[in-house]
Amino acid sequence: MDKFFSLMQRLGRTFMLPIALLPVAGLFLGIGATITGDAFVAQYGLESILGDGTFLNGVLSILTDVGGIIFGNLSLLFAISVAMGFAKERKEVAGLSAVVGFLVMYRSLTSSIAHFGNIEELRGINGLVGSVLGMDDTLNMGVFGGIIIGLTVAYLHNKYYDVRFTDALSFFAGTHFVPIISSVAGLVLGFILAFVWPYVGMGIAWLGETIAGSGAIGSFFYGYVYRALIPFGLHHVFYLPFWQTAMGGSMEVAGQVVNGAQNIVFAQLQAGDAIAPAAAKYFSFAFPMMLFGFPAAALAMYHTAREDRKDDVKGLLLSSSLTSFITGITEPIEFSILFASPFLYYGVNAVLAGLSVIIVQFLKIGVGFTFSAGFLDFFLYGMLPGNARTNWIILLVYSIIWGALYYVIFRWAIVKWDLKTPGREADDEATRLRTKDEYREAHGIGEDAKTGANLSPEEQRSAQILEGLGGYNNLEEFSNCATRLRVTVKEADKVDQAVLRRTGAAGVTQSGKSVQVIYGTQVGGIATDLEHYIKRHRDSLSQSVNSEPTSVATVATEAEVETPAPTTTTEGTTQTSEHTTQDIFSPLTGQLMNLADTPDPAFASGALGQGVAIEPTAEEVVAPFDGEVVMIFGTKHAIGLKSDAGVEVLIHIGLDTVNLAGEGFETFVEQGARVTKGQKLISFDAQKIKDAGYSTVTPVVITNANEFSEVTPVPAQSIATEDLIITVK
């Protein structure tokens, strides 16, 4: 359930980008359509200034058209916003891919209906058939279409934005592949939706008709649930279908069928029609609360505050009341009510919201809004169009009465139950208003970055790595070579090596502020996971107390660290010590050394695996057996191979040579390639390595030695390529 709430909260947050456009779109549309409307022009005798053909009429008509284009294409905007919101990296690629996926999906859907469907039969479903981006006779899925393709693209983007292909296809890899696979997904989705969505559309239309037909019960349900979901951040997910789909009703406006309450209201504004109360109720109900209800509740808080605290609380309550009245933003007051008494919020405030929906429809009020029910929207979409179209005068009178009711109820409740509203706190507690973030933190709502409950295993490991390094604020910088995470910390004594070992590290070496955490060849993925985790949770990590990371569940105890499963060959037979004997031949010409004599503690200790080291006298590395290239490090100084028998070998050319950033190295194979014993893999410039101050000693280690019973190196001696150096059983 926690994961579901977290997903819904995240989805709701992605909606905010296109929703933030609605106020400006509504402003353009409201001013332009209202002032150029025939009724407004005739009422004030402005034909000579605002009549058809006048300059001002033309300017205002442009505003109308600009506002209309935003409302008319919200589904595309939602596709982009959802894809970008869920993308972990390279969000701009996700946004472009969402546009591609959206266009292909609708073209595929429209074409599928034309060739395999019956458009005339589909017209019989209320609000189902419409036009999208110039594509006529298609299915009008509203914002749901954008959300569906947005989520699909986000999934594909996160899965494939860093995918790699062979050199011949490398141009199409990574971010280039995302719009390609998104277009394929759009094609498939469009074809499927052509046959599935009519049933979904029937369900939505039925639900809208049922809610409309349920009268007061349906109206109360909408208002109560809307308000009750605000503390959880889920209200955006709830109200959007009512605003933008047939769930909020369908009406014919200016000869066109319009779906969704908000679309109906603004279509009627643009057409100069009276605003339908059945559509406007989804908005009008909030004005009494925002204009007078919450300011009246604030006044009740002030009047019931302690005398010695009234001066402290007056400014806070006055400013938040003005914010509620002018803009309709109620957070400080509303969440202060919630902190003081959940019953007052859910049992009174949310109930009054549900009753308000019933009352505004009964009073035939037709005032809408784009973002929130403050005075600005009340003026633009209530007063400006005229009382004959919106019945705003009755709404104003009703709002004043509602404010008085709020004052009486809230003052009585505060005194009756001695609620600790602002100004009534204990002596040692500061007077202040509450915010939604405080409430959600106090109740563990939406705190992905602060608990381990909703973190993936990779994120949990990254969080524990940060813990072992002394917290995010102790991290100076980090990078990785072929086998280890290289970290510089600010305070060396904060590093906890035991915690780092519990993340699956084979070993940890520390010299002052320099820390090396040894993971073997999987370190590249671990470093990437850590980088992604920090990017996603940077704000919460940087605010952590005492420089500690977020509190997460331990990834694994030392006894629980996952042991790699036995490797299988291409034939599918499991390789174990009872069935495998693998000879490893020298990849270099030079002097063979005992691994323990390697001038590097990580290799010398055997933390990265058993094996040997070679001081090379030639500058060419060849394959030590037949097998596959499983890893080539980006700086070309290390290569990982896997034999046909399942033995995994790391060849690390020189020590600390990752710092050369590939200079002096050249590769002749690519990751995933098949190789045969003796095949040339890498060449290197030994003198360049030495001139840079690094050793050319090259460890050759078996990284999955724990899967075998014996790893037997030959004694130290001079060797040539393809001489036997290790036997694995």
XYZ file of C-alpha atoms in Angstrom:
729
model
C 0.000 0.000 0.000
C 2.884 2.369 0.812
C 4.338 1.791 -2.643
C 0.962 2.504 -4.236
C 0.592 5.789 -2.336
C 4.151 6.720 -3.236
C 3.478 6.013 -6.920
C 0.244 8.024 -6.881
C 1.962 10.954 -5.158
C 4.729 10.893 -7.726
C 2.206 10.699 -10.554
C 0.314 13.633 -9.052
C 3.507 15.684 -8.925
C 4.110 15.104 -12.627
C 0.681 16.640 -13.320
C 1.713 19.969 -11.822
C 3.722 21.152 -14.830
C 0.789 21.251 -17.289
C -1.609 22.258 -14.496
C 0.638 25.254 -13.818
C -0.104 26.362 -17.382
C -3.843 26.490 -16.778
C -3.944 29.866 -14.983
C -2.254 31.708 -17.847
C -4.241 29.771 -20.448
C -7.442 30.520 -18.554
C -6.459 34.166 -18.223
C -6.000 34.500 -21.986
C -9.166 32.573 -22.745
C -11.268 34.193 -20.041
C -10.373 37.781 -20.875
C -10.366 37.288 -24.620
C -13.600 35.305 -24.885
C -15.535 37.315 -22.308
C -14.681 40.795 -23.544
C -15.213 39.940 -27.210
C -18.457 38.041 -26.498
C -21.586 39.467 -28.120
C -23.417 39.699 -24.802
C -20.626 41.684 -23.127
C -20.180 44.051 -26.089
C -23.915 44.685 -26.389
C -24.423 45.084 -22.639
C -21.925 47.948 -22.421
C -22.445 49.407 -25.910
C -18.859 48.763 -27.021
C -19.513 47.762 -30.638
C -17.289 50.535 -31.991
C -14.346 49.437 -29.833
C -14.774 45.685 -29.448
C -17.073 44.737 -32.330
C -16.070 42.369 -35.111
C -13.308 43.805 -37.290
C -11.957 46.250 -34.686
C -8.296 46.213 -33.732
C -8.977 45.444 -30.055
C -11.307 42.625 -31.004
C -8.512 41.107 -33.097
C -5.980 41.338 -30.264
C -8.364 39.796 -27.765
C -9.316 37.071 -30.229
C -5.648 36.137 -30.438
C -5.611 35.759 -26.653
C -8.672 33.503 -26.904
C -7.026 31.303 -29.525
C -3.767 31.082 -27.569
C -5.603 30.016 -24.421
C -7.671 27.535 -26.400
C -4.648 25.804 -27.914
C -3.331 24.952 -24.437
C -6.653 23.569 -23.228
C -7.087 21.707 -26.506
C -3.767 19.867 -26.263
C -3.472 19.086 -22.583
C -3.187 15.367 -23.311
C 0.077 15.929 -25.223
C 1.388 18.183 -22.446
C 0.563 15.507 -19.869
C 2.425 12.893 -21.923
C 5.552 15.045 -21.877
C 5.234 15.962 -18.211
C 4.638 12.400 -16.994
C 7.533 11.005 -19.036
C 9.923 13.697 -17.813
C 8.695 13.416 -14.232
C 9.359 9.675 -14.026
C 12.629 9.719 -16.009
C 15.646 9.140 -13.785
C 18.186 10.777 -16.104
C 18.259 12.698 -19.388
C 14.740 14.013 -18.913
C 14.867 15.998 -22.140
C 15.184 12.736 -24.091
C 12.149 11.365 -22.272
C 10.189 14.513 -23.165
C 11.000 14.259 -26.874
C 10.289 10.529 -26.863
C 6.901 11.189 -25.275
C 5.983 13.506 -28.163
C 7.045 10.838 -30.669
C 5.174 8.110 -28.793
C 2.040 10.256 -28.461
C 1.906 11.115 -32.184
C 2.541 7.536 -33.271
C 0.031 6.149 -30.753
C -2.787 8.390 -31.975
C -1.933 7.869 -35.641
C -1.881 4.099 -35.094
C -5.144 4.240 -33.138
C -6.887 6.384 -35.760
C -5.681 4.225 -38.637
C -6.636 1.000 -36.831
C -10.199 2.265 -36.379
C -10.382 3.325 -40.023
C -9.280 -0.100 -41.267
C -10.692 -2.488 -38.678
C -13.278 -0.581 -36.643
C -16.732 0.942 -37.018
C -16.537 4.679 -36.364
C -20.287 5.196 -36.658
C -20.948 2.628 -33.979
C -18.346 4.285 -31.724
C -20.060 7.649 -32.108
C -22.909 6.218 -30.091
C -20.714 6.229 -26.959
C -21.024 9.588 -25.230
C -17.917 11.739 -25.774
C -15.772 8.932 -27.209
C -15.099 10.117 -30.776
C -13.313 13.393 -31.384
C -10.333 15.102 -33.006
C -6.768 15.128 -31.666
C -3.997 17.223 -33.247
C -5.828 17.350 -36.563
C -6.586 13.625 -36.577
C -10.348 13.386 -37.044
C -12.572 10.423 -36.220
C -10.279 9.188 -33.481
C -10.887 8.208 -29.869
C -10.835 11.080 -27.422
C -8.973 9.616 -24.449
C -8.392 13.019 -22.891
C -5.483 13.301 -20.494
C -5.621 9.531 -19.933
C -4.055 9.034 -23.363
C -1.173 11.307 -22.453
C -0.697 9.649 -19.068
C -0.670 6.144 -20.593
C 1.970 6.908 -23.213
C 3.905 9.077 -20.733
C 4.224 6.204 -18.253
C 5.135 3.791 -21.045
C 7.855 6.075 -22.396
C 9.215 6.703 -18.885
C 9.557 2.952 -18.306
C 11.302 2.423 -21.648
C 13.523 5.462 -21.126
C 14.750 4.309 -17.706
C 15.404 0.835 -19.074
C 17.203 1.774 -22.294
C 18.672 5.290 -22.084
C 22.141 3.829 -21.477
C 21.803 0.648 -23.563
C 24.857 -0.323 -25.630
C 25.082 -2.050 -28.990
C 27.897 -3.353 -31.145
C 30.047 -0.840 -33.024
C 28.058 -1.331 -36.218
C 24.865 -0.236 -34.447
C 26.395 2.088 -31.849
C 24.786 5.205 -33.394
C 21.372 3.861 -32.370
C 22.411 3.044 -28.800
C 21.760 4.956 -25.587
C 19.509 7.977 -25.781
C 19.103 7.582 -29.558
C 17.328 4.297 -28.932
C 14.680 5.746 -26.608
C 12.573 7.621 -29.224
C 12.936 4.619 -31.538
C 11.555 2.136 -29.010
C 8.952 4.725 -27.941
C 7.626 4.924 -31.486
C 7.334 1.140 -31.576
C 5.510 1.219 -28.238
C 3.197 3.952 -29.548
C 2.390 1.843 -32.605
C 1.500 -1.207 -30.498
C -0.387 0.803 -27.879
C -2.414 2.605 -30.522
C -3.511 -0.643 -32.127
C -4.462 -2.183 -28.755
C -6.300 0.926 -27.541
C -8.367 1.069 -30.728
C -10.160 -2.043 -29.480
C -9.810 -1.682 -25.694
C -10.486 2.013 -25.110
C -14.109 1.998 -26.343
C -14.929 -0.213 -23.336
C -12.933 2.062 -21.013
C -14.705 5.065 -22.559
C -18.069 3.452 -21.921
C -17.054 2.893 -18.313
C -15.954 6.498 -17.848
C -19.125 7.814 -19.470
C -21.217 5.505 -17.284
C -19.401 6.635 -14.159
C -19.896 10.302 -15.083
C -23.584 9.744 -15.749
C -23.937 7.779 -12.509
C -22.330 10.523 -10.436
C -24.454 13.156 -12.180
C -27.564 11.047 -11.685
C -26.836 10.393 -8.022
C -27.579 14.011 -7.232
C -26.509 15.164 -3.781
C -24.681 11.925 -2.956
C -22.350 12.168 -5.950
C -21.755 15.874 -5.359
C -20.930 15.330 -1.688
C -18.612 12.447 -2.577
C -16.563 14.651 -4.901
C -16.170 17.549 -2.464
C -15.376 15.406 0.579
C -12.836 13.117 -1.122
C -11.150 16.050 -2.883
C -10.477 17.779 0.445
C -9.683 14.588 2.351
C -6.906 13.624 -0.101
C -5.032 16.937 0.124
C -2.869 15.935 3.123
C -1.692 12.876 1.173
C -0.942 14.810 -2.013
C -3.318 12.578 -3.992
C -5.996 15.150 -4.806
C -4.488 15.933 -8.221
C -4.922 12.308 -9.278
C -8.525 12.380 -8.029
C -9.888 15.589 -9.536
C -8.151 15.447 -12.923
C -10.526 12.871 -14.504
C -13.512 15.013 -13.482
C -11.924 18.127 -14.953
C -10.639 16.643 -18.186
C -12.681 13.548 -19.111
C -16.286 12.479 -19.531
C -16.267 11.505 -15.852
C -16.962 15.197 -15.231
C -19.720 15.269 -17.836
C -20.176 15.732 -21.577
C -22.056 18.570 -23.247
C -22.528 19.999 -26.695
C -21.067 23.511 -26.914
C -21.111 25.536 -30.137
C -21.919 22.391 -32.115
C -19.068 20.325 -30.621
C -19.250 17.626 -27.945
C -16.973 18.652 -25.069
C -15.821 16.249 -22.328
C -14.703 17.190 -18.836
C -16.014 19.820 -16.450
C -13.209 22.311 -16.943
C -13.291 21.961 -20.721
C -17.052 22.503 -20.702
C -16.793 25.643 -18.550
C -14.153 27.251 -20.740
C -15.848 26.199 -23.972
C -19.011 27.920 -22.734
C -17.015 31.000 -21.731
C -15.518 31.117 -25.217
C -18.894 30.595 -26.886
C -20.611 33.283 -24.800
C -23.062 30.774 -23.290
C -24.325 30.644 -19.733
C -22.087 28.407 -17.643
C -23.703 25.070 -16.783
C -23.918 24.579 -12.982
C -23.587 20.806 -13.448
C -20.054 21.343 -14.793
C -19.155 24.393 -12.711
C -20.006 22.707 -9.390
C -16.612 20.971 -9.501
C -15.068 24.429 -9.071
C -17.672 26.781 -7.602
C -17.878 24.835 -4.334
C -14.360 25.924 -3.341
C -14.920 29.694 -3.516
C -16.859 29.967 -0.227
C -14.014 28.186 1.588
C -11.137 30.103 -0.004
C -12.724 33.567 0.000
C -14.253 33.559 3.473
C -14.203 30.095 5.088
C -10.503 29.735 5.832
C -9.998 33.452 6.613
C -12.903 33.097 9.091
C -11.230 30.030 10.623
C -8.047 32.121 10.967
C -10.050 34.846 12.707
C -11.413 32.244 15.120
C -7.833 31.120 15.839
C -6.826 34.708 16.557
C -9.750 35.384 18.867
C -9.062 32.184 20.843
C -5.286 32.721 21.072
C -3.716 33.504 24.428
C -3.526 37.232 25.104
C 0.262 37.157 25.339
C 0.475 35.394 21.960
C -2.021 37.424 19.926
C 0.589 39.857 18.652
C 2.741 36.924 17.541
C -0.050 35.174 15.693
C -1.797 38.190 14.173
C 0.670 38.765 11.349
C 0.882 35.070 10.480
C -2.878 34.594 10.313
C -3.492 37.849 8.459
C -0.980 37.107 5.716
C -2.212 33.524 5.255
C -5.826 34.758 5.160
C -4.998 37.271 2.441
C -3.209 34.520 0.500
C -6.301 32.314 0.725
C -8.644 35.140 -0.287
C -6.602 36.467 -3.223
C -5.031 33.321 -4.676
C -6.973 30.428 -3.123
C -3.801 28.879 -1.647
C -4.779 27.608 1.807
C -1.856 25.482 2.949
C -0.729 27.347 6.116
C -4.235 27.638 7.597
C -5.540 24.284 6.433
C -2.599 22.258 7.712
C -2.595 24.128 11.001
C -6.197 22.902 11.402
C -5.088 19.369 10.565
C -2.256 19.456 13.117
C -4.544 20.826 15.819
C -7.359 18.335 15.233
C -7.706 15.679 12.522
C -11.409 15.484 13.406
C -11.821 19.209 12.755
C -10.223 18.701 9.347
C -11.896 15.463 8.218
C -15.067 15.619 10.282
C -15.864 19.299 9.743
C -13.789 20.936 7.007
C -14.043 18.069 4.492
C -17.746 17.577 5.286
C -18.412 21.285 4.642
C -16.592 20.938 1.310
C -18.910 18.077 0.314
C -21.993 20.062 1.333
C -20.739 23.074 -0.611
C -20.798 21.104 -3.887
C -24.459 20.287 -3.289
C -25.335 23.887 -2.434
C -23.642 25.553 -5.441
C -25.447 23.252 -7.851
C -28.759 23.907 -6.098
C -28.126 27.681 -6.382
C -27.279 27.238 -10.100
C -23.873 28.880 -9.758
C -21.579 28.773 -12.782
C -18.168 30.120 -11.701
C -15.122 28.101 -12.686
C -11.390 28.437 -12.108
C -8.124 27.304 -13.635
C -5.978 26.665 -10.600
C -7.563 27.668 -7.311
C -10.652 29.462 -6.065
C -9.272 32.847 -5.016
C -10.621 36.303 -5.774
C -8.585 36.601 -8.980
C -10.393 33.609 -10.501
C -13.685 34.785 -8.993
C -13.327 38.096 -10.816
C -12.141 36.632 -14.129
C -14.573 33.733 -14.422
C -17.457 34.974 -12.279
C -17.770 38.752 -12.280
C -16.288 39.563 -15.689
C -18.559 37.279 -17.766
C -21.562 38.803 -15.990
C -24.068 37.645 -13.387
C -26.502 36.460 -16.062
C -24.008 33.799 -17.162
C -22.395 32.824 -13.837
C -24.767 33.888 -11.012
C -21.747 35.241 -9.110
C -23.776 37.575 -6.864
C -25.566 34.645 -5.236
C -22.192 32.908 -4.846
C -20.775 35.963 -3.064
C -23.710 36.119 -0.623
C -23.491 32.394 0.010
C -19.714 32.653 0.575
C -20.177 35.313 3.261
C -22.704 33.101 5.060
C -20.306 30.162 4.743
C -17.543 32.255 6.300
C -19.755 33.025 9.298
C -20.499 29.297 9.672
C -16.767 28.496 9.602
C -16.091 31.085 12.290
C -18.772 29.803 14.651
C -17.859 26.122 14.250
C -14.112 26.622 14.527
C -14.253 28.987 17.501
C -16.568 26.618 19.361
C -14.393 23.565 18.586
C -11.134 25.287 19.578
C -12.515 26.349 22.956
C -14.495 23.160 23.574
C -11.556 20.791 23.051
C -8.741 23.210 23.912
C -7.140 22.662 20.508
C -3.533 23.799 20.186
C -4.068 26.084 17.211
C -1.508 28.869 16.558
C -1.319 31.125 19.611
C -2.473 28.412 22.036
C 0.744 26.367 22.132
C 2.663 25.492 25.286
C 5.046 28.089 26.733
C 8.134 26.382 25.311
C 6.721 26.045 21.788
C 7.014 28.804 19.216
C 3.905 30.262 17.609
C 3.756 29.314 13.932
C 1.568 27.927 11.195
C 2.003 24.420 9.875
C 2.827 23.241 6.348
C 1.920 20.166 4.338
C 5.550 19.003 4.394
C 5.519 18.992 8.205
C 2.321 16.977 8.252
C 3.535 14.465 5.685
C 6.866 14.083 7.467
C 5.156 13.597 10.829
C 2.915 10.873 9.359
C 5.481 9.268 7.050
C 3.642 10.261 3.881
C 5.695 10.472 0.695
C 9.052 10.127 2.447
C 10.781 7.886 -0.082
C 14.182 9.354 0.574
C 13.851 9.150 4.349
C 12.947 5.506 4.816
C 14.101 2.337 3.230
C 10.556 1.064 2.648
C 10.212 2.346 -0.893
C 13.843 2.088 -2.002
C 15.013 -0.463 -4.529
C 17.815 -2.846 -3.476
C 20.258 -0.725 -5.494
C 19.134 2.434 -3.696
C 19.349 0.716 -0.315
C 22.911 -0.337 -1.070
C 23.787 3.196 -2.204
C 22.290 4.634 0.976
C 24.335 2.224 3.084
C 27.501 3.082 1.165
C 26.898 6.729 2.035
C 26.362 5.714 5.652
C 29.668 3.864 5.681
C 31.419 6.890 4.184
C 30.135 9.128 6.966
C 27.090 10.521 5.187
C 26.494 12.559 2.075
C 27.857 15.733 3.660
C 31.156 13.945 4.367
C 31.582 13.050 0.695
C 34.106 15.195 -1.190
C 34.186 13.267 -4.483
C 34.127 9.735 -5.804
C 34.972 7.818 -8.963
C 35.745 4.228 -9.795
C 38.345 2.172 -11.589
C 37.844 -1.357 -12.855
C 37.482 -2.927 -9.434
C 36.999 -0.361 -6.688
C 35.130 2.727 -5.658
C 37.635 5.536 -5.067
C 36.404 8.117 -2.605
C 37.751 11.278 -1.005
C 36.021 12.208 2.256
C 36.118 15.384 4.331
C 36.603 13.726 7.731
C 38.434 10.400 7.778
C 37.257 9.361 11.236
C 33.611 9.245 10.086
C 34.272 6.320 7.729
C 32.864 3.018 9.011
C 34.603 0.142 7.221
C 32.334 -2.462 8.789
C 29.264 -0.804 7.264
C 30.981 -0.623 3.876
C 31.813 -4.344 4.003
C 28.132 -5.112 4.658
C 27.315 -3.576 1.269
C 29.063 -6.524 -0.397
C 32.547 -5.011 -0.559
C 35.366 -7.546 -0.711
C 37.592 -5.164 1.203
C 38.209 -1.560 2.215
C 41.498 0.315 2.240
C 41.875 3.768 3.746
C 44.746 6.212 3.802
C 43.694 9.392 5.558
C 40.849 10.948 3.599
C 41.324 8.586 0.651
C 39.084 5.504 0.759
C 38.950 2.598 -1.673
C 35.982 0.229 -1.465
C 36.686 -2.967 -3.383
C 33.743 -4.504 -5.257
C 35.418 -6.203 -8.203
C 34.246 -5.870 -11.766
C 30.675 -4.949 -10.787
C 31.914 -1.637 -9.358
C 30.886 0.277 -12.503
C 27.212 -0.473 -11.883
C 27.558 0.251 -8.165
C 29.127 3.647 -8.855
C 26.359 4.482 -11.348
C 23.690 3.446 -8.831
C 25.311 5.660 -6.180
C 25.455 8.613 -8.559
C 21.774 8.189 -9.491
C 20.750 7.827 -5.850
C 22.524 11.039 -4.878
C 20.959 12.945 -7.773
C 17.448 11.764 -6.930
C 17.714 12.431 -3.192
C 20.239 15.256 -3.042
C 17.922 17.704 -1.226
C 16.964 15.336 1.576
C 20.514 14.000 1.894
C 22.034 17.462 2.202
C 19.550 18.328 4.953
C 20.278 15.193 6.987
C 21.127 15.856 10.622
C 24.776 15.574 11.659
C 25.810 14.797 8.098
C 24.252 11.359 8.403
C 22.508 9.797 5.406
C 18.881 8.919 5.314
C 17.881 6.099 7.575
C 17.425 2.960 5.526
C 17.160 -0.701 6.158
C 20.482 -2.510 6.173
C 21.213 -3.983 2.768
C 22.602 -7.200 4.162
C 24.630 -8.425 7.085
C 28.039 -9.921 6.373
C 26.494 -13.367 6.508
C 23.706 -12.331 4.111
C 25.821 -10.825 1.320
C 24.716 -12.553 -1.826
C 27.109 -15.088 -3.260
C 27.158 -15.212 -7.052
C 25.244 -18.167 -8.432
C 27.195 -20.838 -10.258
C 27.863 -19.829 -13.845
C 26.228 -21.781 -16.654
C 27.705 -22.423 -20.061
C 25.922 -21.722 -23.309
C 24.787 -25.328 -23.287
C 23.186 -24.655 -19.892
C 25.270 -27.097 -17.815
C 26.291 -25.842 -14.371
C 30.019 -25.565 -13.855
C 31.236 -26.670 -10.426
C 34.517 -27.783 -8.965
C 33.536 -31.383 -9.746
C 33.104 -30.804 -13.468
C 35.507 -27.992 -14.480
C 39.183 -27.824 -15.170
C 40.319 -24.625 -16.838
C 43.872 -23.713 -17.792
C 44.616 -19.988 -17.817
C 47.440 -19.011 -20.146
C 49.544 -15.891 -19.850
C 48.111 -12.791 -21.514
C 51.542 -11.084 -21.385
C 55.224 -11.679 -21.863
C 57.246 -10.792 -18.794
C 58.111 -11.815 -15.232
C 55.472 -13.806 -13.342
C 55.013 -12.739 -9.690
C 53.095 -14.008 -6.681
C 49.933 -11.957 -6.323
C 50.846 -11.259 -2.683
C 53.918 -9.333 -3.898
C 51.791 -6.876 -5.886
C 52.421 -3.313 -4.631
C 48.683 -2.762 -4.158
C 46.941 -3.866 -0.929
C 43.628 -4.685 -2.604
C 45.147 -7.098 -5.104
C 47.846 -8.387 -2.738
C 45.296 -9.321 -0.066
C 43.306 -11.431 -2.512
C 40.199 -9.314 -1.903
C 39.578 -9.124 -5.638
C 40.252 -12.802 -6.238
C 43.065 -15.306 -6.473
C 45.639 -15.186 -9.244
C 49.050 -13.877 -10.230
C 50.748 -10.650 -11.298
C 53.024 -10.025 -14.252
C 55.707 -7.384 -14.741
C 55.412 -7.060 -18.532
C 58.368 -6.806 -20.920
C 56.125 -6.513 -23.983
C 53.214 -4.142 -24.618
C 50.500 -6.424 -25.873
C 47.717 -8.241 -23.983
C 46.210 -11.395 -25.532
C 43.289 -13.656 -24.577
C 44.267 -16.283 -21.967
C 41.563 -18.732 -23.176
C 38.595 -19.084 -25.514
C 35.648 -17.109 -24.215
C 33.820 -13.805 -24.164
C 34.688 -10.208 -23.334
C 32.333 -9.311 -20.489
C 33.775 -5.913 -19.574
C 36.115 -3.314 -21.022
C 36.645 -0.390 -18.719
C 36.095 3.034 -20.286
C 39.712 4.042 -19.738
C 40.867 0.846 -21.511
C 43.298 -0.142 -18.726
C 41.364 -3.239 -17.653
C 39.399 -6.027 -19.294
C 37.150 -8.770 -17.935
C 36.823 -12.136 -19.679
C 34.713 -15.232 -19.142
C 35.840 -18.626 -20.390
C 33.518 -21.145 -21.981
C 33.798 -23.131 -18.743
C 32.579 -20.166 -16.703
C 35.865 -18.916 -15.232
C 35.923 -15.113 -14.961
C 39.264 -13.323 -15.228
C 40.222 -9.685 -14.730
C 43.389 -8.365 -16.381
C 44.317 -4.993 -14.855
C 47.158 -3.332 -16.804
C 49.296 -1.425 -14.311
C 48.303 -0.015 -10.937
C 46.247 3.183 -10.536
C 46.365 3.544 -14.320
C 42.707 4.567 -14.340
C 44.100 8.053 -13.721
C 45.593 8.084 -17.229
C 42.024 8.279 -18.612
C 42.832 5.935 -21.496
C 46.000 7.699 -22.632
C 48.537 5.167 -23.896
C 45.998 2.331 -24.255
C 44.304 0.930 -27.370
C 41.648 -1.793 -27.488
C 41.120 -4.251 -30.350
C 37.930 -5.970 -29.185
C 34.592 -4.766 -27.873
C 32.398 -5.806 -24.983
C 30.381 -8.920 -25.798
C 32.821 -10.159 -28.440
C 33.929 -13.777 -28.721
C 37.703 -14.266 -28.431
C 40.087 -17.163 -28.914
C 43.257 -17.962 -26.963
C 46.121 -15.757 -28.092
C 43.872 -13.138 -29.778
C 45.139 -9.576 -29.366
C 43.022 -7.600 -26.883
C 44.842 -4.421 -25.810
C 48.129 -2.666 -26.502
C 49.680 -0.158 -24.108
C 52.610 2.231 -23.802
C 54.630 1.002 -20.820
C 56.940 4.021 -20.853
C 54.008 6.422 -20.695
C 52.691 4.548 -17.659
C 56.071 4.764 -15.923
C 56.560 8.435 -16.853
C 53.268 9.214 -15.192
C 54.571 7.632 -11.988
C 52.560 4.394 -12.077
C 53.617 0.751 -11.899
C 53.190 -1.509 -14.927
C 52.672 -4.598 -12.745
C 49.544 -6.291 -14.134
C 47.382 -8.443 -11.853
C 45.545 -11.365 -13.476
C 42.885 -12.591 -11.048
C 40.002 -15.067 -10.997
C 37.084 -12.909 -9.834
C 34.713 -15.838 -9.219
C 37.260 -18.059 -7.480
C 34.744 -18.862 -4.730
C 32.876 -21.013 -7.240
C 35.803 -23.408 -7.591
C 37.628 -25.726 -5.213
C 41.169 -25.028 -6.451
C 42.946 -22.075 -8.034
C 46.603 -23.053 -8.506
C 49.097 -20.477 -9.845
C 52.436 -21.662 -11.255
C 55.592 -20.494 -9.452
C 57.215 -17.140 -10.237
C 59.285 -17.310 -13.431
C 59.851 -15.637 -16.775
C 56.937 -16.324 -19.118
C 55.741 -15.683 -22.636
C 52.209 -15.270 -23.921
C 50.229 -18.496 -23.933
C 52.401 -20.117 -21.222
C 50.311 -21.746 -18.488
C 50.011 -19.509 -15.401
C 46.953 -20.769 -13.469
C 44.913 -23.972 -13.267
C 41.329 -23.794 -12.012
C 39.396 -26.851 -10.814
